[in-house]
mmCIF file of C-alpha atoms in Angstrom:
data_model
loop_
_atom_site.group_PDB
_atom_site.id
_atom_site.type_symbol
_atom_site.label_atom_id
_atom_site.label_comp_id
_atom_site.label_asym_id
_atom_site.label_seq_id
_atom_site.Cartn_x
_atom_site.Cartn_y
_atom_site.Cartn_z
ATOM 1 C CA UNK A 13 -22.871 30.730 -13.330
ATOM 2 C CA UNK A 14 -24.921 33.807 -13.486
ATOM 3 C CA UNK A 15 -28.448 33.734 -14.579
ATOM 4 C CA UNK A 16 -26.778 35.822 -17.720
ATOM 5 C CA UNK A 17 -24.547 33.003 -18.766
ATOM 6 C CA UNK A 18 -25.596 30.415 -21.376
ATOM 7 C CA UNK A 19 -23.920 26.994 -21.119
ATOM 8 C CA UNK A 20 -22.608 26.330 -24.693
ATOM 9 C CA UNK A 21 -23.341 22.909 -26.157
ATOM 10 C CA UNK A 22 -20.353 20.559 -25.890
ATOM 11 C CA UNK A 23 -18.777 19.572 -29.067
ATOM 12 C CA UNK A 24 -19.503 16.151 -30.009
ATOM 13 C CA UNK A 25 -16.124 14.156 -31.537
ATOM 14 C CA UNK A 26 -16.984 11.444 -33.763
ATOM 15 C CA UNK A 27 -14.087 9.314 -35.448
ATOM 16 C CA UNK A 28 -15.353 6.721 -38.268
ATOM 17 C CA UNK A 29 -12.658 4.251 -38.835
ATOM 18 C CA UNK A 30 -13.045 2.160 -42.283
ATOM 19 C CA UNK A 31 -11.285 -1.060 -42.730
ATOM 20 C CA UNK A 32 -10.900 -2.860 -45.736
ATOM 21 C CA UNK A 33 -10.931 -6.564 -46.547
ATOM 22 C CA UNK A 34 -9.278 -9.376 -48.368
ATOM 23 C CA UNK A 35 -6.522 -7.927 -50.874
ATOM 24 C CA UNK A 36 -7.987 -4.480 -50.265
ATOM 25 C CA UNK A 37 -6.151 -1.517 -49.762
ATOM 26 C CA UNK A 38 -5.975 2.200 -48.879
ATOM 27 C CA UNK A 39 -8.085 3.134 -51.911
ATOM 28 C CA UNK A 40 -10.757 0.696 -51.620
ATOM 29 C CA UNK A 41 -13.183 3.251 -50.271
ATOM 30 C CA UNK A 42 -12.190 5.964 -52.473
ATOM 31 C CA UNK A 43 -13.713 9.269 -51.797
ATOM 32 C CA UNK A 44 -16.235 7.735 -49.686
ATOM 33 C CA UNK A 45 -14.876 8.722 -46.361
ATOM 34 C CA UNK A 46 -13.989 12.184 -47.370
ATOM 35 C CA UNK A 47 -17.717 12.767 -48.735
ATOM 36 C CA UNK A 48 -19.289 11.256 -45.527
ATOM 37 C CA UNK A 49 -17.011 13.509 -43.170
ATOM 38 C CA UNK A 50 -18.583 16.790 -45.233
ATOM 39 C CA UNK A 51 -22.026 15.282 -44.718
ATOM 40 C CA UNK A 52 -21.875 14.637 -41.347
ATOM 41 C CA UNK A 53 -20.018 17.619 -40.346
ATOM 42 C CA UNK A 54 -22.724 19.776 -42.104
ATOM 43 C CA UNK A 55 -25.685 17.910 -40.563
ATOM 44 C CA UNK A 56 -24.789 17.338 -37.027
ATOM 45 C CA UNK A 57 -24.730 20.554 -34.904
ATOM 46 C CA UNK A 58 -21.609 21.248 -32.673
ATOM 47 C CA UNK A 59 -19.893 18.013 -34.234
ATOM 48 C CA UNK A 60 -16.483 17.423 -35.124
ATOM 49 C CA UNK A 61 -16.488 14.283 -37.526
ATOM 50 C CA UNK A 62 -13.283 12.783 -38.730
ATOM 51 C CA UNK A 63 -13.239 9.634 -41.095
ATOM 52 C CA UNK A 64 -9.837 7.987 -41.290
ATOM 53 C CA UNK A 65 -8.647 4.472 -43.178
ATOM 54 C CA UNK A 66 -7.002 1.937 -41.277
ATOM 55 C CA UNK A 67 -3.513 1.171 -42.794
ATOM 56 C CA UNK A 68 -3.472 -1.370 -45.527
ATOM 57 C CA UNK A 69 -2.509 -4.701 -43.680
ATOM 58 C CA UNK A 70 -1.579 -8.009 -45.354
ATOM 59 C CA UNK A 71 -4.697 -10.411 -45.526
ATOM 60 C CA UNK A 72 -2.507 -13.237 -44.904
ATOM 61 C CA UNK A 73 -1.601 -15.607 -41.885
ATOM 62 C CA UNK A 74 -3.777 -15.772 -39.095
ATOM 63 C CA UNK A 75 -6.101 -13.115 -38.160
ATOM 64 C CA UNK A 76 -3.931 -11.590 -35.743
ATOM 65 C CA UNK A 77 -4.061 -8.354 -37.398
ATOM 66 C CA UNK A 78 -6.835 -7.466 -34.957
ATOM 67 C CA UNK A 79 -4.216 -6.717 -32.536
ATOM 68 C CA UNK A 80 -2.504 -4.162 -34.407
ATOM 69 C CA UNK A 81 -6.061 -2.607 -35.087
ATOM 70 C CA UNK A 82 -6.700 -2.669 -31.347
ATOM 71 C CA UNK A 83 -3.127 -1.206 -30.688
ATOM 72 C CA UNK A 84 -3.597 1.399 -33.615
ATOM 73 C CA UNK A 85 -7.261 2.425 -32.628
ATOM 74 C CA UNK A 86 -6.082 2.936 -28.820
ATOM 75 C CA UNK A 87 -3.206 5.489 -29.783
ATOM 76 C CA UNK A 88 -5.561 7.219 -32.390
ATOM 77 C CA UNK A 89 -8.097 7.576 -29.529
ATOM 78 C CA UNK A 90 -5.873 8.868 -26.807
ATOM 79 C CA UNK A 91 -4.575 11.307 -29.281
ATOM 80 C CA UNK A 92 -7.775 12.663 -30.211
ATOM 81 C CA UNK A 93 -9.110 12.510 -26.535
ATOM 82 C CA UNK A 94 -6.228 14.691 -25.477
ATOM 83 C CA UNK A 95 -6.264 17.138 -28.163
ATOM 84 C CA UNK A 96 -10.263 17.921 -27.347
ATOM 85 C CA UNK A 97 -9.688 18.223 -23.726
ATOM 86 C CA UNK A 98 -12.697 16.180 -23.346
ATOM 87 C CA UNK A 99 -11.460 13.169 -21.322
ATOM 88 C CA UNK A 100 -11.758 9.431 -21.625
ATOM 89 C CA UNK A 101 -14.661 8.283 -23.709
ATOM 90 C CA UNK A 102 -15.389 11.615 -25.190
ATOM 91 C CA UNK A 103 -14.459 10.354 -28.686
ATOM 92 C CA UNK A 104 -17.387 8.383 -29.952
ATOM 93 C CA UNK A 105 -16.083 5.906 -32.458
ATOM 94 C CA UNK A 106 -17.611 3.964 -35.356
ATOM 95 C CA UNK A 107 -16.154 1.168 -37.207
ATOM 96 C CA UNK A 108 -17.000 0.402 -40.530
ATOM 97 C CA UNK A 109 -15.596 -2.763 -42.350
ATOM 98 C CA UNK A 110 -15.878 -3.896 -45.620
ATOM 99 C CA UNK A 111 -15.784 -8.043 -46.533
ATOM 100 C CA UNK A 112 -13.179 -9.117 -43.927
ATOM 101 C CA UNK A 113 -12.598 -5.805 -42.648
ATOM 102 C CA UNK A 114 -15.878 -6.535 -40.918
ATOM 103 C CA UNK A 115 -14.464 -9.518 -39.028
ATOM 104 C CA UNK A 116 -11.644 -7.424 -37.872
ATOM 105 C CA UNK A 117 -13.772 -4.363 -36.734
ATOM 106 C CA UNK A 118 -16.394 -6.875 -34.766
ATOM 107 C CA UNK A 119 -13.391 -8.804 -32.927
ATOM 108 C CA UNK A 120 -11.589 -5.594 -31.993
ATOM 109 C CA UNK A 121 -14.975 -4.622 -30.370
ATOM 110 C CA UNK A 122 -15.496 -7.857 -28.637
ATOM 111 C CA UNK A 123 -11.825 -7.845 -27.503
ATOM 112 C CA UNK A 124 -12.253 -4.392 -25.914
ATOM 113 C CA UNK A 125 -15.637 -5.329 -24.246
ATOM 114 C CA UNK A 126 -13.980 -8.542 -22.879
ATOM 115 C CA UNK A 127 -10.786 -6.943 -21.239
ATOM 116 C CA UNK A 128 -12.617 -4.441 -19.518
ATOM 117 C CA UNK A 129 -11.608 -4.102 -15.859
ATOM 118 C CA UNK A 130 -14.989 -5.477 -14.687
ATOM 119 C CA UNK A 131 -18.326 -6.094 -15.895
ATOM 120 C CA UNK A 132 -19.430 -2.557 -14.786
ATOM 121 C CA UNK A 133 -16.601 -0.565 -16.572
ATOM 122 C CA UNK A 134 -17.623 1.565 -19.344
ATOM 123 C CA UNK A 135 -16.410 0.526 -22.756
ATOM 124 C CA UNK A 136 -13.135 2.371 -23.895
ATOM 125 C CA UNK A 137 -12.283 3.020 -26.553
ATOM 126 C CA UNK A 138 -15.974 4.447 -26.651
ATOM 127 C CA UNK A 139 -17.076 2.495 -29.582
ATOM 128 C CA UNK A 140 -20.657 3.353 -30.455
ATOM 129 C CA UNK A 141 -21.364 1.484 -33.338
ATOM 130 C CA UNK A 142 -19.940 -1.459 -35.630
ATOM 131 C CA UNK A 143 -21.069 -1.321 -39.206
ATOM 132 C CA UNK A 144 -20.405 -4.025 -41.890
ATOM 133 C CA UNK A 145 -20.583 -4.014 -45.710
ATOM 134 C CA UNK A 146 -21.001 -7.340 -47.274
ATOM 135 C CA UNK A 147 -18.933 -9.015 -44.264
ATOM 136 C CA UNK A 148 -19.315 -12.982 -44.238
ATOM 137 C CA UNK A 149 -20.388 -12.897 -40.587
ATOM 138 C CA UNK A 150 -21.690 -16.597 -41.496
ATOM 139 C CA UNK A 151 -19.588 -17.468 -44.335
ATOM 140 C CA UNK A 152 -19.649 -16.962 -48.191
ATOM 141 C CA UNK A 153 -22.579 -17.847 -50.237
ATOM 142 C CA UNK A 154 -22.136 -21.060 -52.269
ATOM 143 C CA UNK A 155 -22.469 -19.309 -55.535
ATOM 144 C CA UNK A 156 -19.254 -17.197 -54.692
ATOM 145 C CA UNK A 157 -17.123 -20.595 -55.109
ATOM 146 C CA UNK A 158 -19.171 -21.803 -58.081
ATOM 147 C CA UNK A 159 -18.456 -18.688 -60.029
ATOM 148 C CA UNK A 160 -14.827 -18.697 -58.771
ATOM 149 C CA UNK A 161 -14.433 -22.371 -59.942
ATOM 150 C CA UNK A 162 -15.892 -21.177 -63.507
ATOM 151 C CA UNK A 163 -13.669 -18.428 -63.958
ATOM 152 C CA UNK A 164 -10.675 -20.890 -63.003
ATOM 153 C CA UNK A 165 -11.313 -22.801 -66.029
ATOM 154 C CA UNK A 166 -9.584 -20.769 -68.473
ATOM 155 C CA UNK A 167 -6.327 -21.166 -66.358
ATOM 156 C CA UNK A 168 -6.571 -24.821 -66.106
ATOM 157 C CA UNK A 169 -4.197 -25.535 -68.834
ATOM 158 C CA UNK A 170 -1.385 -22.837 -67.731
ATOM 159 C CA UNK A 171 -2.058 -23.359 -64.068
ATOM 160 C CA UNK A 172 -2.015 -27.397 -64.127
ATOM 161 C CA UNK A 173 1.282 -27.878 -62.296
ATOM 162 C CA UNK A 174 0.389 -25.295 -59.784
ATOM 163 C CA UNK A 175 -2.788 -27.130 -59.093
ATOM 164 C CA UNK A 176 -1.230 -30.558 -59.116
ATOM 165 C CA UNK A 177 1.630 -29.272 -56.570
ATOM 166 C CA UNK A 178 -1.028 -27.497 -54.404
ATOM 167 C CA UNK A 179 -3.346 -30.573 -54.309
ATOM 168 C CA UNK A 180 -0.392 -32.769 -53.480
ATOM 169 C CA UNK A 181 -0.200 -30.962 -50.143
ATOM 170 C CA UNK A 182 -3.881 -31.322 -49.585
ATOM 171 C CA UNK A 183 -4.456 -34.613 -50.045
ATOM 172 C CA UNK A 184 -2.077 -37.191 -51.977
ATOM 173 C CA UNK A 185 -2.200 -36.235 -55.569
ATOM 174 C CA UNK A 186 1.027 -36.772 -57.607
ATOM 175 C CA UNK A 187 2.636 -33.531 -58.854
ATOM 176 C CA UNK A 188 3.918 -33.875 -62.402
ATOM 177 C CA UNK A 189 5.389 -30.315 -62.772
ATOM 178 C CA UNK A 190 8.831 -29.923 -64.800
ATOM 179 C CA UNK A 191 11.426 -27.069 -64.847
ATOM 180 C CA UNK A 192 10.173 -25.269 -67.818
ATOM 181 C CA UNK A 193 6.671 -25.268 -66.422
ATOM 182 C CA UNK A 194 7.601 -23.825 -63.105
ATOM 183 C CA UNK A 195 9.648 -21.012 -64.803
ATOM 184 C CA UNK A 196 6.574 -19.671 -66.995
ATOM 185 C CA UNK A 197 5.065 -16.152 -66.289
ATOM 186 C CA UNK A 198 1.545 -15.586 -64.046
ATOM 187 C CA UNK A 199 -1.305 -15.365 -66.123
ATOM 188 C CA UNK A 200 -2.627 -12.338 -63.805
ATOM 189 C CA UNK A 201 1.190 -11.276 -63.194
ATOM 190 C CA UNK A 202 0.396 -10.572 -59.491
ATOM 191 C CA UNK A 203 3.629 -10.271 -57.236
ATOM 192 C CA UNK A 204 3.201 -12.216 -54.213
ATOM 193 C CA UNK A 205 4.529 -10.427 -50.978
ATOM 194 C CA UNK A 206 7.872 -11.886 -49.322
ATOM 195 C CA UNK A 207 6.955 -14.277 -46.356
ATOM 196 C CA UNK A 208 7.098 -12.954 -43.032
ATOM 197 C CA UNK A 209 6.618 -14.524 -39.667
ATOM 198 C CA UNK A 210 3.191 -14.471 -38.430
ATOM 199 C CA UNK A 211 2.499 -12.502 -35.341
ATOM 200 C CA UNK A 212 1.977 -13.771 -31.927
ATOM 201 C CA UNK A 213 -1.266 -12.733 -30.267
ATOM 202 C CA UNK A 214 -2.172 -12.039 -26.614
ATOM 203 C CA UNK A 215 -5.596 -12.807 -26.971
ATOM 204 C CA UNK A 216 -5.206 -15.974 -28.691
ATOM 205 C CA UNK A 217 -4.485 -17.267 -32.048
ATOM 206 C CA UNK A 218 -7.047 -18.157 -34.803
ATOM 207 C CA UNK A 219 -7.341 -21.675 -35.533
ATOM 208 C CA UNK A 220 -5.560 -22.813 -38.887
ATOM 209 C CA UNK A 221 -7.813 -23.318 -41.856
ATOM 210 C CA UNK A 222 -9.540 -26.511 -42.432
ATOM 211 C CA UNK A 223 -8.380 -26.722 -45.885
ATOM 212 C CA UNK A 224 -9.650 -29.866 -46.969
ATOM 213 C CA UNK A 225 -12.772 -30.501 -49.187
ATOM 214 C CA UNK A 226 -13.428 -26.832 -49.951
ATOM 215 C CA UNK A 227 -9.897 -25.885 -50.320
ATOM 216 C CA UNK A 228 -9.411 -27.769 -53.710
ATOM 217 C CA UNK A 229 -12.101 -25.564 -55.345
ATOM 218 C CA UNK A 230 -10.373 -22.508 -54.019
ATOM 219 C CA UNK A 231 -7.271 -23.747 -55.118
ATOM 220 C CA UNK A 232 -8.155 -24.246 -58.562
ATOM 221 C CA UNK A 233 -9.624 -20.490 -58.642
ATOM 222 C CA UNK A 234 -6.740 -19.154 -57.083
ATOM 223 C CA UNK A 235 -3.968 -20.923 -58.726
ATOM 224 C CA UNK A 236 -3.628 -19.390 -62.023
ATOM 225 C CA UNK A 237 -3.740 -16.099 -60.946
ATOM 226 C CA UNK A 238 -2.117 -15.856 -57.713
ATOM 227 C CA UNK A 239 0.260 -18.934 -57.171
ATOM 228 C CA UNK A 240 1.549 -19.891 -60.658
ATOM 229 C CA UNK A 241 3.679 -16.755 -60.979
ATOM 230 C CA UNK A 242 5.824 -17.839 -58.143
ATOM 231 C CA UNK A 243 9.517 -19.002 -59.114
ATOM 232 C CA UNK A 244 9.455 -22.241 -56.930
ATOM 233 C CA UNK A 245 6.967 -24.635 -55.738
ATOM 234 C CA UNK A 246 7.630 -23.883 -52.218
ATOM 235 C CA UNK A 247 7.683 -19.994 -52.191
ATOM 236 C CA UNK A 248 4.281 -20.341 -53.983
ATOM 237 C CA UNK A 249 2.447 -22.899 -51.713
ATOM 238 C CA UNK A 250 3.736 -20.759 -48.535
ATOM 239 C CA UNK A 251 2.107 -17.826 -49.899
ATOM 240 C CA UNK A 252 -1.152 -19.369 -51.180
ATOM 241 C CA UNK A 253 -1.125 -21.441 -47.679
ATOM 242 C CA UNK A 254 -0.750 -17.893 -45.779
ATOM 243 C CA UNK A 255 -3.601 -16.445 -47.497
ATOM 244 C CA UNK A 256 -6.078 -19.577 -47.266
ATOM 245 C CA UNK A 257 -5.195 -19.589 -43.637
ATOM 246 C CA UNK A 258 -6.560 -15.998 -43.412
ATOM 247 C CA UNK A 259 -9.815 -16.611 -45.235
ATOM 248 C CA UNK A 260 -10.003 -20.375 -43.512
ATOM 249 C CA UNK A 261 -12.057 -18.789 -40.779
ATOM 250 C CA UNK A 262 -14.854 -18.727 -43.007
ATOM 251 C CA UNK A 263 -15.167 -22.492 -42.705
ATOM 252 C CA UNK A 264 -15.121 -22.382 -39.005
ATOM 253 C CA UNK A 265 -19.142 -22.394 -38.445
ATOM 254 C CA UNK A 266 -19.241 -22.443 -34.990
ATOM 255 C CA UNK A 267 -16.845 -19.565 -34.536
ATOM 256 C CA UNK A 268 -18.873 -17.568 -37.051
ATOM 257 C CA UNK A 269 -22.042 -18.062 -35.095
ATOM 258 C CA UNK A 270 -20.365 -17.178 -31.665
ATOM 259 C CA UNK A 271 -19.061 -14.136 -33.125
ATOM 260 C CA UNK A 272 -22.580 -13.133 -34.661
ATOM 261 C CA UNK A 273 -24.354 -13.849 -31.142
ATOM 262 C CA UNK A 274 -21.669 -11.738 -29.460
ATOM 263 C CA UNK A 275 -22.325 -8.750 -31.626
ATOM 264 C CA UNK A 276 -26.126 -9.039 -30.998
ATOM 265 C CA UNK A 277 -25.221 -9.086 -27.329
ATOM 266 C CA UNK A 278 -23.035 -5.993 -27.722
ATOM 267 C CA UNK A 279 -26.084 -4.039 -29.200
ATOM 268 C CA UNK A 280 -28.688 -5.112 -26.331
ATOM 269 C CA UNK A 281 -26.295 -5.294 -23.315
ATOM 270 C CA UNK A 282 -23.896 -2.314 -24.021
ATOM 271 C CA UNK A 283 -25.764 -0.113 -26.572
ATOM 272 C CA UNK A 284 -23.219 -0.330 -29.400
ATOM 273 C CA UNK A 285 -24.865 -0.269 -32.547
ATOM 274 C CA UNK A 286 -24.555 -3.493 -34.784
ATOM 275 C CA UNK A 287 -25.654 -3.375 -38.481
ATOM 276 C CA UNK A 288 -24.267 -5.129 -41.469
ATOM 277 C CA UNK A 289 -25.291 -4.238 -45.049
ATOM 278 C CA UNK A 290 -25.535 -7.028 -47.728
ATOM 279 C CA UNK A 291 -25.816 -6.861 -51.514
ATOM 280 C CA UNK A 292 -28.739 -8.500 -53.159
ATOM 281 C CA UNK A 293 -27.778 -9.126 -56.874
ATOM 282 C CA UNK A 294 -31.300 -9.338 -58.638
ATOM 283 C CA UNK A 295 -32.277 -12.458 -60.702
ATOM 284 C CA UNK A 296 -30.819 -12.400 -64.549
ATOM 285 C CA UNK A 297 -32.582 -15.147 -66.395
ATOM 286 C CA UNK A 298 -31.946 -17.375 -67.739
ATOM 287 C CA UNK A 299 -28.422 -17.748 -66.135
ATOM 288 C CA UNK A 300 -29.612 -16.818 -62.470
ATOM 289 C CA UNK A 301 -33.138 -17.193 -61.834
ATOM 290 C CA UNK A 302 -33.308 -16.141 -58.281
ATOM 291 C CA UNK A 303 -31.520 -13.093 -56.661
ATOM 292 C CA UNK A 304 -28.208 -13.766 -55.005
ATOM 293 C CA UNK A 305 -25.982 -12.699 -52.265
ATOM 294 C CA UNK A 306 -22.241 -12.811 -51.686
ATOM 295 C CA UNK A 307 -22.698 -13.723 -47.968
ATOM 296 C CA UNK A 308 -24.702 -16.218 -46.304
ATOM 297 C CA UNK A 309 -27.727 -14.671 -44.169
ATOM 298 C CA UNK A 310 -29.152 -16.045 -41.029
ATOM 299 C CA UNK A 311 -32.464 -17.684 -41.069
ATOM 300 C CA UNK A 312 -35.319 -15.382 -40.824
ATOM 301 C CA UNK A 313 -36.348 -16.681 -37.551
ATOM 302 C CA UNK A 314 -32.744 -16.036 -35.928
ATOM 303 C CA UNK A 315 -32.328 -13.078 -33.364
ATOM 304 C CA UNK A 316 -29.729 -11.811 -35.349
ATOM 305 C CA UNK A 317 -31.443 -11.717 -38.879
ATOM 306 C CA UNK A 318 -32.931 -7.928 -38.047
ATOM 307 C CA UNK A 319 -29.407 -6.758 -38.059
ATOM 308 C CA UNK A 320 -28.744 -7.595 -41.520
ATOM 309 C CA UNK A 321 -29.928 -4.940 -43.892
ATOM 310 C CA UNK A 322 -30.178 -4.973 -47.966
ATOM 311 C CA UNK A 323 -27.757 -2.231 -49.569
ATOM 312 C CA UNK A 324 -29.971 -0.738 -52.145
ATOM 313 C CA UNK A 325 -27.264 1.254 -53.629
ATOM 314 C CA UNK A 326 -24.576 -0.577 -55.350
ATOM 315 C CA UNK A 327 -23.152 -0.793 -58.473
ATOM 316 C CA UNK A 328 -21.234 -3.733 -60.154
#
């Protein structure tokens, strides 16, 4: 290079992937990805920023969706790196998950780290950050279930048959449903997706949900709006059980703790930024005397607590 030549700054390629949570869809994030892409493109010099949404997935069965996300992300990364001509690792990826989507993002990151050829190999795809919004890394706050139970009361009469049928499967209650009751319409009129075979995972399968003590409460909350519109007990139970299997990971305390510790290690040992923003609902006396959260927070003394930040811009 001659003295008159000036090296042009290399373009920074940033890919931000949004992942919806339980019962979410392609519209969960609304216009936010588009607005963020515009803002970052204008504020980061010599950058190419792209915000995309991971296609809607079924929130049912095991969390093997992490494999689909990993495969999809691998394909997207290769396409972007070939198009940019920068080579492997030149596209910097930020994973942003809402609710259960944050668990998918976290597990994808951790599996990419675990499956490197050796411990010294760089991380590919080049995930530089894992950001979560109200993701229950340590489970859902008990107040969430308390509110759900209260909401379920109004469905109690209509959903009585469904509830007793579910509790029969969970612990020995006798169902007393009749043909006429089973043919009633759903209170919430939500159409359940057809049953599909669960995907097998090369990275291992999530343990089935321990639907015992906590499941009866969840069943009561869900039965009126989700289960009761099915035509038969068998189909309805299958659909409900699949969805409970998905969210059942929130009762596996040891697994939740291991994941959170591994995310802290990812930042401290590999430089992958980890942050999770949680909503703090202000106290509203006399009904609620103290502020509330949707997710369980680590103790103040925990090494993972600094990674949790209050989301101060939220709307109910």
